[in-house]
Protein backbone atom coordinates (compact mmCIF):
# COMPACT_ATOMS: atom_id res chain seq x y z
CA UNK A 1 0.00 0.00 0.00
CA UNK A 2 1.14 3.53 -0.66
CA UNK A 3 1.45 5.51 2.60
CA UNK A 4 -0.21 8.71 1.41
CA UNK A 5 -3.41 8.03 -0.60
CA UNK A 6 -6.83 8.73 0.84
CA UNK A 7 -7.68 5.16 1.98
CA UNK A 8 -4.51 4.83 4.07
CA UNK A 9 -4.88 8.37 5.39
CA UNK A 10 -8.50 7.64 6.32
CA UNK A 11 -7.41 4.47 8.11
CA UNK A 12 -4.74 6.38 10.05
CA UNK A 13 -7.33 8.96 11.09
CA UNK A 14 -9.65 6.15 12.23
CA UNK A 15 -6.82 4.63 14.31
CA UNK A 16 -6.17 8.08 15.82
CA UNK A 17 -9.85 8.32 16.79
CA UNK A 18 -9.62 4.88 18.42
CA UNK A 19 -6.49 5.98 20.27
CA UNK A 20 -8.33 9.03 21.64
CA UNK A 21 -11.20 6.75 22.68
CA UNK A 22 -8.67 4.42 24.33
CA UNK A 23 -6.89 7.31 26.06
CA UNK A 24 -10.20 8.35 27.60
CA UNK A 25 -11.79 4.97 28.34
CA UNK A 26 -8.86 2.98 29.73
CA UNK A 27 -8.15 5.35 32.65
CA UNK A 28 -11.91 5.67 33.25
CA UNK A 29 -12.41 1.91 33.42
CA UNK A 30 -9.32 1.46 35.59
CA UNK A 31 -10.46 4.19 37.98
CA UNK A 32 -13.90 2.71 38.42
CA UNK A 33 -13.11 -0.90 39.13
CA UNK A 34 -16.76 -1.89 38.91
CA UNK A 35 -16.31 -1.68 35.13
CA UNK A 36 -13.54 -4.28 35.40
CA UNK A 37 -14.14 -6.37 38.53
CA UNK A 38 -17.65 -7.58 38.07
CA UNK A 39 -19.42 -10.66 36.85
CA UNK A 40 -22.01 -8.47 35.12
CA UNK A 41 -20.98 -7.95 31.53
CA UNK A 42 -21.40 -4.51 30.00
CA UNK A 43 -22.21 -5.47 26.42
CA UNK A 44 -21.30 -2.07 24.97
CA UNK A 45 -17.91 -2.08 26.73
CA UNK A 46 -17.17 -5.65 25.64
CA UNK A 47 -18.17 -5.09 22.01
CA UNK A 48 -16.32 -1.79 21.75
CA UNK A 49 -13.23 -3.35 23.34
CA UNK A 50 -13.28 -6.20 20.83
CA UNK A 51 -13.81 -3.81 17.90
CA UNK A 52 -10.89 -1.66 19.02
CA UNK A 53 -8.72 -4.77 19.38
CA UNK A 54 -9.67 -5.95 15.89
CA UNK A 55 -8.88 -2.55 14.40
CA UNK A 56 -5.53 -2.42 16.16
CA UNK A 57 -4.62 -5.91 14.86
CA UNK A 58 -5.70 -4.92 11.35
CA UNK A 59 -3.45 -1.88 11.69
CA UNK A 60 -0.51 -4.15 12.52
CA UNK A 61 -1.21 -6.20 9.39
CA UNK A 62 -1.47 -3.04 7.28
CA UNK A 63 1.80 -1.72 8.69
CA UNK A 64 3.54 -4.85 7.41
CA UNK A 65 2.22 -4.11 3.91
CA UNK A 66 2.52 -0.31 3.70
CA UNK A 67 5.48 1.09 1.77
CA UNK A 68 7.96 3.20 3.72
CA UNK A 69 10.11 6.14 2.71
CA UNK A 70 13.70 5.12 2.08
CA UNK A 71 15.75 6.42 5.05
CA UNK A 72 18.80 6.76 2.77
CA UNK A 73 16.95 9.09 0.44
CA UNK A 74 18.11 12.70 0.37
CA UNK A 75 14.76 14.36 -0.31
CA UNK A 76 12.46 12.14 1.84
CA UNK A 77 9.71 12.35 -0.77
CA UNK A 78 7.18 9.68 -1.58
CA UNK A 79 9.04 9.05 -4.84
CA UNK A 80 11.71 7.16 -2.88
CA UNK A 81 9.62 4.39 -1.37
CA UNK A 82 10.66 0.94 -0.25
CA UNK A 83 8.01 -1.49 -1.46
CA UNK A 84 9.75 -4.80 -0.77
CA UNK A 85 7.62 -6.49 1.89
CA UNK A 86 10.66 -8.08 3.56
CA UNK A 87 12.37 -4.71 4.03
CA UNK A 88 9.10 -3.18 5.27
CA UNK A 89 8.65 -6.03 7.76
CA UNK A 90 12.24 -5.69 9.02
CA UNK A 91 11.85 -1.95 9.51
CA UNK A 92 8.49 -2.37 11.28
CA UNK A 93 9.72 -5.14 13.59
CA UNK A 94 12.77 -3.03 14.50
CA UNK A 95 10.55 -0.01 15.13
CA UNK A 96 6.99 0.14 16.41
CA UNK A 97 5.98 -3.52 16.22
CA UNK A 98 6.57 -4.43 19.90
CA UNK A 99 4.62 -1.40 21.16
CA UNK A 100 1.81 -2.05 18.69
CA UNK A 101 1.49 -5.68 19.75
CA UNK A 102 1.64 -4.78 23.46
CA UNK A 103 -1.09 -2.20 22.92
CA UNK A 104 -3.23 -4.67 20.99
CA UNK A 105 -3.31 -7.52 23.49
CA UNK A 106 -6.95 -8.53 24.00
CA UNK A 107 -7.07 -8.43 27.80
CA UNK A 108 -10.51 -10.04 28.03
CA UNK A 109 -9.23 -13.01 26.02
CA UNK A 110 -6.33 -13.41 28.48
CA UNK A 111 -8.77 -13.33 31.38
CA UNK A 112 -10.90 -16.04 29.79
CA UNK A 113 -7.85 -18.19 28.99
CA UNK A 114 -6.34 -17.94 32.48
CA UNK A 115 -9.29 -17.72 34.86
CA UNK A 116 -12.16 -19.05 32.78
CA UNK A 117 -14.27 -15.88 32.90
CA UNK A 118 -13.95 -12.29 31.76
CA UNK A 119 -15.09 -10.68 34.98
CA UNK A 120 -11.91 -10.94 37.00
CA UNK A 121 -9.64 -8.18 38.19
CA UNK A 122 -6.39 -10.01 37.63
CA UNK A 123 -5.64 -8.54 34.22
CA UNK A 124 -7.55 -5.26 34.37
CA UNK A 125 -4.42 -3.17 34.65
CA UNK A 126 -3.08 -4.72 31.44
CA UNK A 127 -5.57 -2.54 29.61
CA UNK A 128 -3.16 0.30 30.31
CA UNK A 129 -0.81 -1.30 27.75
CA UNK A 130 -3.09 0.10 25.08
CA UNK A 131 -1.83 3.54 26.00
CA UNK A 132 1.57 2.53 24.56
CA UNK A 133 0.09 3.10 21.12
CA UNK A 134 -0.23 6.80 21.96
CA UNK A 135 3.55 7.10 21.60
CA UNK A 136 3.13 6.82 17.84
PDB file of N, CA and C in Angstrom, residues 22-111:
ATOM      1  N   UNK A  22      -9.427   5.233  23.386  1.00  0.00           N
ATOM      2  CA  UNK A  22      -8.672   4.418  24.331  1.00  0.00           C
ATOM      3  C   UNK A  22      -8.068   5.266  25.437  1.00  0.00           C
ATOM      4  N   UNK A  23      -7.516   6.420  25.060  1.00  0.00           N
ATOM      5  CA  UNK A  23      -6.890   7.305  26.056  1.00  0.00           C
ATOM      6  C   UNK A  23      -7.903   7.814  27.072  1.00  0.00           C
ATOM      7  N   UNK A  24      -9.150   7.901  26.671  1.00  0.00           N
ATOM      8  CA  UNK A  24     -10.199   8.346  27.596  1.00  0.00           C
ATOM      9  C   UNK A  24     -10.804   7.188  28.379  1.00  0.00           C
ATOM     10  N   UNK A  25     -11.047   6.067  27.713  1.00  0.00           N
ATOM     11  CA  UNK A  25     -11.785   4.974  28.338  1.00  0.00           C
ATOM     12  C   UNK A  25     -10.934   4.079  29.238  1.00  0.00           C
ATOM     13  N   UNK A  26      -9.680   3.859  28.897  1.00  0.00           N
ATOM     14  CA  UNK A  26      -8.857   2.977  29.731  1.00  0.00           C
ATOM     15  C   UNK A  26      -8.669   3.558  31.134  1.00  0.00           C
ATOM     16  N   UNK A  27      -8.254   4.822  31.285  1.00  0.00           N
ATOM     17  CA  UNK A  27      -8.148   5.353  32.648  1.00  0.00           C
ATOM     18  C   UNK A  27      -9.497   5.374  33.374  1.00  0.00           C
ATOM     19  N   UNK A  28     -10.570   5.658  32.644  1.00  0.00           N
ATOM     20  CA  UNK A  28     -11.906   5.666  33.253  1.00  0.00           C
ATOM     21  C   UNK A  28     -12.265   4.283  33.792  1.00  0.00           C
ATOM     22  N   UNK A  29     -12.047   3.253  32.973  1.00  0.00           N
ATOM     23  CA  UNK A  29     -12.410   1.913  33.422  1.00  0.00           C
ATOM     24  C   UNK A  29     -11.485   1.411  34.523  1.00  0.00           C
ATOM     25  N   UNK A  30     -10.225   1.849  34.510  1.00  0.00           N
ATOM     26  CA  UNK A  30      -9.320   1.463  35.593  1.00  0.00           C
ATOM     27  C   UNK A  30      -9.665   2.174  36.897  1.00  0.00           C
ATOM     28  N   UNK A  31     -10.129   3.420  36.777  1.00  0.00           N
ATOM     29  CA  UNK A  31     -10.464   4.185  37.978  1.00  0.00           C
ATOM     30  C   UNK A  31     -11.714   3.663  38.661  1.00  0.00           C
ATOM     31  N   UNK A  32     -12.651   3.220  37.870  1.00  0.00           N
ATOM     32  CA  UNK A  32     -13.898   2.712  38.417  1.00  0.00           C
ATOM     33  C   UNK A  32     -13.899   1.207  38.246  1.00  0.00           C
ATOM     34  N   UNK A  33     -13.349   0.532  39.239  1.00  0.00           N
ATOM     35  CA  UNK A  33     -13.109  -0.900  39.132  1.00  0.00           C
ATOM     36  C   UNK A  33     -14.372  -1.713  38.914  1.00  0.00           C
ATOM     37  N   UNK A  34     -15.530  -1.140  39.157  1.00  0.00           N
ATOM     38  CA  UNK A  34     -16.756  -1.891  38.907  1.00  0.00           C
ATOM     39  C   UNK A  34     -16.907  -2.199  37.428  1.00  0.00           C
ATOM     40  N   UNK A  35     -16.259  -1.405  36.569  1.00  0.00           N
ATOM     41  CA  UNK A  35     -16.308  -1.678  35.133  1.00  0.00           C
ATOM     42  C   UNK A  35     -15.414  -2.855  34.777  1.00  0.00           C
ATOM     43  N   UNK A  36     -14.470  -3.190  35.668  1.00  0.00           N
ATOM     44  CA  UNK A  36     -13.541  -4.276  35.395  1.00  0.00           C
ATOM     45  C   UNK A  36     -13.849  -5.490  36.273  1.00  0.00           C
ATOM     46  N   UNK A  37     -14.046  -5.280  37.556  1.00  0.00           N
ATOM     47  CA  UNK A  37     -14.141  -6.369  38.531  1.00  0.00           C
ATOM     48  C   UNK A  37     -15.588  -6.734  38.817  1.00  0.00           C
ATOM     49  N   UNK A  38     -16.265  -7.218  37.852  1.00  0.00           N
ATOM     50  CA  UNK A  38     -17.654  -7.585  38.069  1.00  0.00           C
ATOM     51  C   UNK A  38     -17.997  -8.789  37.216  1.00  0.00           C
ATOM     52  N   UNK A  39     -18.964  -9.535  37.657  1.00  0.00           N
ATOM     53  CA  UNK A  39     -19.420 -10.658  36.847  1.00  0.00           C
ATOM     54  C   UNK A  39     -20.482 -10.207  35.860  1.00  0.00           C
ATOM     55  N   UNK A  40     -21.063  -9.022  36.077  1.00  0.00           N
ATOM     56  CA  UNK A  40     -22.014  -8.474  35.123  1.00  0.00           C
ATOM     57  C   UNK A  40     -21.237  -7.957  33.921  1.00  0.00           C
ATOM     58  N   UNK A  41     -21.680  -8.341  32.750  1.00  0.00           N
ATOM     59  CA  UNK A  41     -20.979  -7.953  31.533  1.00  0.00           C
ATOM     60  C   UNK A  41     -21.673  -6.747  30.918  1.00  0.00           C
ATOM     61  N   UNK A  42     -20.915  -5.687  30.711  1.00  0.00           N
ATOM     62  CA  UNK A  42     -21.405  -4.514  29.996  1.00  0.00           C
ATOM     63  C   UNK A  42     -21.204  -4.787  28.512  1.00  0.00           C
ATOM     64  N   UNK A  43     -22.288  -5.071  27.821  1.00  0.00           N
ATOM     65  CA  UNK A  43     -22.209  -5.473  26.419  1.00  0.00           C
ATOM     66  C   UNK A  43     -21.537  -4.405  25.567  1.00  0.00           C
ATOM     67  N   UNK A  44     -21.898  -3.144  25.760  1.00  0.00           N
ATOM     68  CA  UNK A  44     -21.296  -2.067  24.968  1.00  0.00           C
ATOM     69  C   UNK A  44     -19.787  -2.022  25.182  1.00  0.00           C
ATOM     70  N   UNK A  45     -19.348  -2.118  26.428  1.00  0.00           N
ATOM     71  CA  UNK A  45     -17.911  -2.075  26.728  1.00  0.00           C
ATOM     72  C   UNK A  45     -17.183  -3.268  26.120  1.00  0.00           C
ATOM     73  N   UNK A  46     -17.795  -4.451  26.208  1.00  0.00           N
ATOM     74  CA  UNK A  46     -17.168  -5.647  25.639  1.00  0.00           C
ATOM     75  C   UNK A  46     -17.061  -5.564  24.125  1.00  0.00           C
ATOM     76  N   UNK A  47     -18.157  -5.173  23.474  1.00  0.00           N
ATOM     77  CA  UNK A  47     -18.166  -5.091  22.014  1.00  0.00           C
ATOM     78  C   UNK A  47     -17.205  -4.015  21.539  1.00  0.00           C
ATOM     79  N   UNK A  48     -17.224  -2.859  22.179  1.00  0.00           N
ATOM     80  CA  UNK A  48     -16.316  -1.788  21.754  1.00  0.00           C
ATOM     81  C   UNK A  48     -14.863  -2.188  21.992  1.00  0.00           C
ATOM     82  N   UNK A  49     -14.587  -2.887  23.073  1.00  0.00           N
ATOM     83  CA  UNK A  49     -13.234  -3.354  23.343  1.00  0.00           C
ATOM     84  C   UNK A  49     -12.767  -4.322  22.255  1.00  0.00           C
ATOM     85  N   UNK A  50     -13.632  -5.247  21.881  1.00  0.00           N
ATOM     86  CA  UNK A  50     -13.280  -6.200  20.827  1.00  0.00           C
ATOM     87  C   UNK A  50     -13.105  -5.501  19.487  1.00  0.00           C
ATOM     88  N   UNK A  51     -13.945  -4.536  19.170  1.00  0.00           N
ATOM     89  CA  UNK A  51     -13.814  -3.815  17.903  1.00  0.00           C
ATOM     90  C   UNK A  51     -12.513  -3.016  17.846  1.00  0.00           C
ATOM     91  N   UNK A  52     -12.163  -2.391  18.957  1.00  0.00           N
ATOM     92  CA  UNK A  52     -10.892  -1.655  19.016  1.00  0.00           C
ATOM     93  C   UNK A  52      -9.729  -2.624  18.849  1.00  0.00           C
ATOM     94  N   UNK A  53      -9.779  -3.768  19.523  1.00  0.00           N
ATOM     95  CA  UNK A  53      -8.717  -4.774  19.384  1.00  0.00           C
ATOM     96  C   UNK A  53      -8.580  -5.233  17.936  1.00  0.00           C
ATOM     97  N   UNK A  54      -9.702  -5.500  17.284  1.00  0.00           N
ATOM     98  CA  UNK A  54      -9.673  -5.951  15.888  1.00  0.00           C
ATOM     99  C   UNK A  54      -9.059  -4.879  14.995  1.00  0.00           C
ATOM    100  N   UNK A  55      -9.452  -3.645  15.204  1.00  0.00           N
ATOM    101  CA  UNK A  55      -8.884  -2.551  14.397  1.00  0.00           C
ATOM    102  C   UNK A  55      -7.393  -2.400  14.635  1.00  0.00           C
ATOM    103  N   UNK A  56      -6.957  -2.535  15.874  1.00  0.00           N
ATOM    104  CA  UNK A  56      -5.527  -2.422  16.162  1.00  0.00           C
ATOM    105  C   UNK A  56      -4.747  -3.569  15.509  1.00  0.00           C
ATOM    106  N   UNK A  57      -5.297  -4.794  15.517  1.00  0.00           N
ATOM    107  CA  UNK A  57      -4.622  -5.915  14.865  1.00  0.00           C
ATOM    108  C   UNK A  57      -4.607  -5.741  13.351  1.00  0.00           C
ATOM    109  N   UNK A  58      -5.684  -5.217  12.785  1.00  0.00           N
ATOM    110  CA  UNK A  58      -5.696  -4.920  11.348  1.00  0.00           C
ATOM    111  C   UNK A  58      -4.646  -3.863  11.012  1.00  0.00           C
ATOM    112  N   UNK A  59      -4.469  -2.909  11.903  1.00  0.00           N
ATOM    113  CA  UNK A  59      -3.451  -1.877  11.692  1.00  0.00           C
ATOM    114  C   UNK A  59      -2.051  -2.491  11.669  1.00  0.00           C
ATOM    115  N   UNK A  60      -1.806  -3.462  12.516  1.00  0.00           N
ATOM    116  CA  UNK A  60      -0.509  -4.145  12.517  1.00  0.00           C
ATOM    117  C   UNK A  60      -0.292  -4.839  11.172  1.00  0.00           C
ATOM    118  N   UNK A  61      -1.312  -5.521  10.688  1.00  0.00           N
ATOM    119  CA  UNK A  61      -1.205  -6.196   9.390  1.00  0.00           C
ATOM    120  C   UNK A  61      -0.943  -5.183   8.282  1.00  0.00           C
ATOM    121  N   UNK A  62      -1.678  -4.068   8.297  1.00  0.00           N
ATOM    122  CA  UNK A  62      -1.466  -3.040   7.276  1.00  0.00           C
ATOM    123  C   UNK A  62      -0.068  -2.437   7.347  1.00  0.00           C
ATOM    124  N   UNK A  63       0.460  -2.284   8.557  1.00  0.00           N
ATOM    125  CA  UNK A  63       1.803  -1.722   8.695  1.00  0.00           C
ATOM    126  C   UNK A  63       2.876  -2.626   8.093  1.00  0.00           C
ATOM    127  N   UNK A  64       2.609  -3.931   8.058  1.00  0.00           N
ATOM    128  CA  UNK A  64       3.536  -4.851   7.412  1.00  0.00           C
ATOM    129  C   UNK A  64       3.485  -4.746   5.892  1.00  0.00           C
ATOM    130  N   UNK A  65       2.411  -4.169   5.359  1.00  0.00           N
ATOM    131  CA  UNK A  65       2.218  -4.113   3.914  1.00  0.00           C
ATOM    132  C   UNK A  65       2.236  -2.695   3.342  1.00  0.00           C
ATOM    133  N   UNK A  66       2.509  -1.698   4.172  1.00  0.00           N
ATOM    134  CA  UNK A  66       2.524  -0.311   3.697  1.00  0.00           C
ATOM    135  C   UNK A  66       3.956   0.112   3.387  1.00  0.00           C
ATOM    136  N   UNK A  67       4.151   0.644   2.184  1.00  0.00           N
ATOM    137  CA  UNK A  67       5.483   1.094   1.766  1.00  0.00           C
ATOM    138  C   UNK A  67       6.008   2.156   2.729  1.00  0.00           C
ATOM    139  N   UNK A  68       7.325   2.217   2.845  1.00  0.00           N
ATOM    140  CA  UNK A  68       7.957   3.199   3.721  1.00  0.00           C
ATOM    141  C   UNK A  68       8.921   4.051   2.900  1.00  0.00           C
ATOM    142  N   UNK A  69       9.158   5.252   3.374  1.00  0.00           N
ATOM    143  CA  UNK A  69      10.106   6.144   2.712  1.00  0.00           C
ATOM    144  C   UNK A  69      11.517   5.636   2.988  1.00  0.00           C
ATOM    145  N   UNK A  70      12.318   5.588   1.959  1.00  0.00           N
ATOM    146  CA  UNK A  70      13.696   5.116   2.077  1.00  0.00           C
ATOM    147  C   UNK A  70      14.483   6.050   3.001  1.00  0.00           C
ATOM    148  N   UNK A  71      15.008   5.546   4.118  1.00  0.00           N
ATOM    149  CA  UNK A  71      15.746   6.417   5.049  1.00  0.00           C
ATOM    150  C   UNK A  71      17.050   6.952   4.458  1.00  0.00           C
ATOM    151  N   UNK A  72      17.559   6.310   3.404  1.00  0.00           N
ATOM    152  CA  UNK A  72      18.804   6.759   2.773  1.00  0.00           C
ATOM    153  C   UNK A  72      18.560   7.844   1.731  1.00  0.00           C
ATOM    154  N   UNK A  73      17.296   8.102   1.450  1.00  0.00           N
ATOM    155  CA  UNK A  73      16.947   9.092   0.443  1.00  0.00           C
ATOM    156  C   UNK A  73      17.294  10.494   0.927  1.00  0.00           C
ATOM    157  N   UNK A  74      17.733  11.335   0.026  1.00  0.00           N
ATOM    158  CA  UNK A  74      18.107  12.700   0.369  1.00  0.00           C
ATOM    159  C   UNK A  74      16.902  13.618   0.510  1.00  0.00           C
ATOM    160  N   UNK A  75      15.872  13.414  -0.313  1.00  0.00           N
ATOM    161  CA  UNK A  75      14.756  14.363  -0.306  1.00  0.00           C
ATOM    162  C   UNK A  75      13.558  13.904   0.520  1.00  0.00           C
ATOM    163  N   UNK A  76      13.537  12.671   0.997  1.00  0.00           N
ATOM    164  CA  UNK A  76      12.457  12.142   1.835  1.00  0.00           C
ATOM    165  C   UNK A  76      11.079  12.337   1.204  1.00  0.00           C
ATOM    166  N   UNK A  77      10.999  12.213  -0.103  1.00  0.00           N
ATOM    167  CA  UNK A  77       9.708  12.346  -0.766  1.00  0.00           C
ATOM    168  C   UNK A  77       9.112  10.961  -0.974  1.00  0.00           C
ATOM    169  N   UNK A  78       7.852  10.950  -1.350  1.00  0.00           N
ATOM    170  CA  UNK A  78       7.183   9.679  -1.584  1.00  0.00           C
ATOM    171  C   UNK A  78       7.630   9.025  -2.885  1.00  0.00           C
ATOM    172  N   UNK A  79       8.517   9.672  -3.629  1.00  0.00           N
ATOM    173  CA  UNK A  79       9.042   9.045  -4.841  1.00  0.00           C
ATOM    174  C   UNK A  79      10.122   8.018  -4.501  1.00  0.00           C
ATOM    175  N   UNK A  80      10.677   8.097  -3.308  1.00  0.00           N
ATOM    176  CA  UNK A  80      11.714   7.163  -2.877  1.00  0.00           C
ATOM    177  C   UNK A  80      11.143   6.211  -1.827  1.00  0.00           C
ATOM    178  N   UNK A  81      10.282   5.317  -2.280  1.00  0.00           N
ATOM    179  CA  UNK A  81       9.619   4.389  -1.368  1.00  0.00           C
ATOM    180  C   UNK A  81      10.255   3.008  -1.434  1.00  0.00           C
ATOM    181  N   UNK A  82      10.268   2.346  -0.302  1.00  0.00           N
ATOM    182  CA  UNK A  82      10.658   0.937  -0.245  1.00  0.00           C
ATOM    183  C   UNK A  82       9.365   0.140  -0.294  1.00  0.00           C
ATOM    184  N   UNK A  83       9.233  -0.711  -1.307  1.00  0.00           N
ATOM    185  CA  UNK A  83       8.010  -1.495  -1.464  1.00  0.00           C
ATOM    186  C   UNK A  83       8.227  -2.991  -1.253  1.00  0.00           C
ATOM    187  N   UNK A  84       9.469  -3.395  -1.034  1.00  0.00           N
ATOM    188  CA  UNK A  84       9.753  -4.801  -0.768  1.00  0.00           C
ATOM    189  C   UNK A  84       9.192  -5.169   0.602  1.00  0.00           C
ATOM    190  N   UNK A  85       8.308  -6.170   0.642  1.00  0.00           N
ATOM    191  CA  UNK A  85       7.621  -6.495   1.893  1.00  0.00           C
ATOM    192  C   UNK A  85       8.580  -6.998   2.966  1.00  0.00           C
ATOM    193  N   UNK A  86       9.698  -7.617   2.559  1.00  0.00           N
ATOM    194  CA  UNK A  86      10.659  -8.085   3.565  1.00  0.00           C
ATOM    195  C   UNK A  86      11.349  -6.898   4.247  1.00  0.00           C
ATOM    196  N   UNK A  87      11.721  -5.900   3.467  1.00  0.00           N
ATOM    197  CA  UNK A  87      12.370  -4.707   4.025  1.00  0.00           C
ATOM    198  C   UNK A  87      11.387  -3.922   4.898  1.00  0.00           C
ATOM    199  N   UNK A  88      10.128  -3.857   4.473  1.00  0.00           N
ATOM    200  CA  UNK A  88       9.095  -3.178   5.266  1.00  0.00           C
ATOM    201  C   UNK A  88       8.922  -3.903   6.591  1.00  0.00           C
ATOM    202  N   UNK A  89       8.841  -5.233   6.541  1.00  0.00           N
ATOM    203  CA  UNK A  89       8.653  -6.027   7.758  1.00  0.00           C
ATOM    204  C   UNK A  89       9.839  -5.858   8.705  1.00  0.00           C
ATOM    205  N   UNK A  90      11.054  -5.881   8.169  1.00  0.00           N
ATOM    206  CA  UNK A  90      12.241  -5.690   9.019  1.00  0.00           C
ATOM    207  C   UNK A  90      12.211  -4.328   9.702  1.00  0.00           C
ATOM    208  N   UNK A  91      11.887  -3.303   8.942  1.00  0.00           N
ATOM    209  CA  UNK A  91      11.848  -1.948   9.512  1.00  0.00           C
ATOM    210  C   UNK A  91      10.754  -1.839  10.574  1.00  0.00           C
ATOM    211  N   UNK A  92       9.603  -2.445  10.323  1.00  0.00           N
ATOM    212  CA  UNK A  92       8.490  -2.374  11.276  1.00  0.00           C
ATOM    213  C   UNK A  92       8.809  -3.151  12.554  1.00  0.00           C
ATOM    214  N   UNK A  93       9.380  -4.334  12.410  1.00  0.00           N
ATOM    215  CA  UNK A  93       9.724  -5.144  13.586  1.00  0.00           C
ATOM    216  C   UNK A  93      10.799  -4.450  14.417  1.00  0.00           C
ATOM    217  N   UNK A  94      11.718  -3.766  13.776  1.00  0.00           N
ATOM    218  CA  UNK A  94      12.766  -3.028  14.497  1.00  0.00           C
ATOM    219  C   UNK A  94      12.243  -1.733  15.106  1.00  0.00           C
ATOM    220  N   UNK A  95      11.090  -1.284  14.661  1.00  0.00           N
ATOM    221  CA  UNK A  95      10.552  -0.007  15.132  1.00  0.00           C
ATOM    222  C   UNK A  95       9.383  -0.158  16.091  1.00  0.00           C
ATOM    223  N   UNK A  96       8.183   0.032  15.577  1.00  0.00           N
ATOM    224  CA  UNK A  96       6.985   0.141  16.406  1.00  0.00           C
ATOM    225  C   UNK A  96       6.271  -1.171  16.693  1.00  0.00           C
ATOM    226  N   UNK A  97       6.715  -2.260  16.124  1.00  0.00           N
ATOM    227  CA  UNK A  97       5.978  -3.517  16.221  1.00  0.00           C
ATOM    228  C   UNK A  97       5.718  -3.958  17.665  1.00  0.00           C
ATOM    229  N   UNK A  98       6.724  -3.954  18.506  1.00  0.00           N
ATOM    230  CA  UNK A  98       6.571  -4.427  19.896  1.00  0.00           C
ATOM    231  C   UNK A  98       5.533  -3.581  20.636  1.00  0.00           C
ATOM    232  N   UNK A  99       5.608  -2.264  20.503  1.00  0.00           N
ATOM    233  CA  UNK A  99       4.623  -1.401  21.162  1.00  0.00           C
ATOM    234  C   UNK A  99       3.225  -1.620  20.598  1.00  0.00           C
ATOM    235  N   UNK A 100       3.125  -1.810  19.292  1.00  0.00           N
ATOM    236  CA  UNK A 100       1.814  -2.047  18.689  1.00  0.00           C
ATOM    237  C   UNK A 100       1.202  -3.352  19.183  1.00  0.00           C
ATOM    238  N   UNK A 101       2.000  -4.396  19.264  1.00  0.00           N
ATOM    239  CA  UNK A 101       1.489  -5.684  19.751  1.00  0.00           C
ATOM    240  C   UNK A 101       1.106  -5.575  21.224  1.00  0.00           C
ATOM    241  N   UNK A 102       1.953  -4.939  22.032  1.00  0.00           N
ATOM    242  CA  UNK A 102       1.640  -4.785  23.455  1.00  0.00           C
ATOM    243  C   UNK A 102       0.355  -3.994  23.649  1.00  0.00           C
ATOM    244  N   UNK A 103       0.124  -2.999  22.810  1.00  0.00           N
ATOM    245  CA  UNK A 103      -1.090  -2.196  22.918  1.00  0.00           C
ATOM    246  C   UNK A 103      -2.309  -2.857  22.315  1.00  0.00           C
ATOM    247  N   UNK A 104      -2.117  -3.994  21.644  1.00  0.00           N
ATOM    248  CA  UNK A 104      -3.230  -4.673  20.987  1.00  0.00           C
ATOM    249  C   UNK A 104      -3.611  -5.980  21.666  1.00  0.00           C
ATOM    250  N   UNK A 105      -3.008  -6.268  22.789  1.00  0.00           N
ATOM    251  CA  UNK A 105      -3.312  -7.516  23.493  1.00  0.00           C
ATOM    252  C   UNK A 105      -4.770  -7.489  23.945  1.00  0.00           C
ATOM    253  N   UNK A 106      -5.552  -8.475  23.543  1.00  0.00           N
ATOM    254  CA  UNK A 106      -6.946  -8.534  23.996  1.00  0.00           C
ATOM    255  C   UNK A 106      -7.016  -9.042  25.441  1.00  0.00           C
ATOM    256  N   UNK A 107      -7.117  -8.110  26.369  1.00  0.00           N
ATOM    257  CA  UNK A 107      -7.072  -8.427  27.796  1.00  0.00           C
ATOM    258  C   UNK A 107      -8.200  -9.370  28.194  1.00  0.00           C
ATOM    259  N   UNK A 108      -9.391  -9.177  27.659  1.00  0.00           N
ATOM    260  CA  UNK A 108     -10.510 -10.039  28.025  1.00  0.00           C
ATOM    261  C   UNK A 108     -10.261 -11.481  27.585  1.00  0.00           C
ATOM    262  N   UNK A 109      -9.568 -11.668  26.473  1.00  0.00           N
ATOM    263  CA  UNK A 109      -9.229 -13.012  26.023  1.00  0.00           C
ATOM    264  C   UNK A 109      -8.232 -13.664  26.976  1.00  0.00           C
ATOM    265  N   UNK A 110      -7.269 -12.886  27.485  1.00  0.00           N
ATOM    266  CA  UNK A 110      -6.329 -13.409  28.478  1.00  0.00           C
ATOM    267  C   UNK A 110      -7.047 -13.821  29.750  1.00  0.00           C
ATOM    268  N   UNK A 111      -8.009 -12.997  30.175  1.00  0.00           N
ATOM    269  CA  UNK A 111      -8.771 -13.327  31.383  1.00  0.00           C
ATOM    270  C   UNK A 111      -9.535 -14.630  31.208  1.00  0.00           C
TER     271      UNK A 111
END
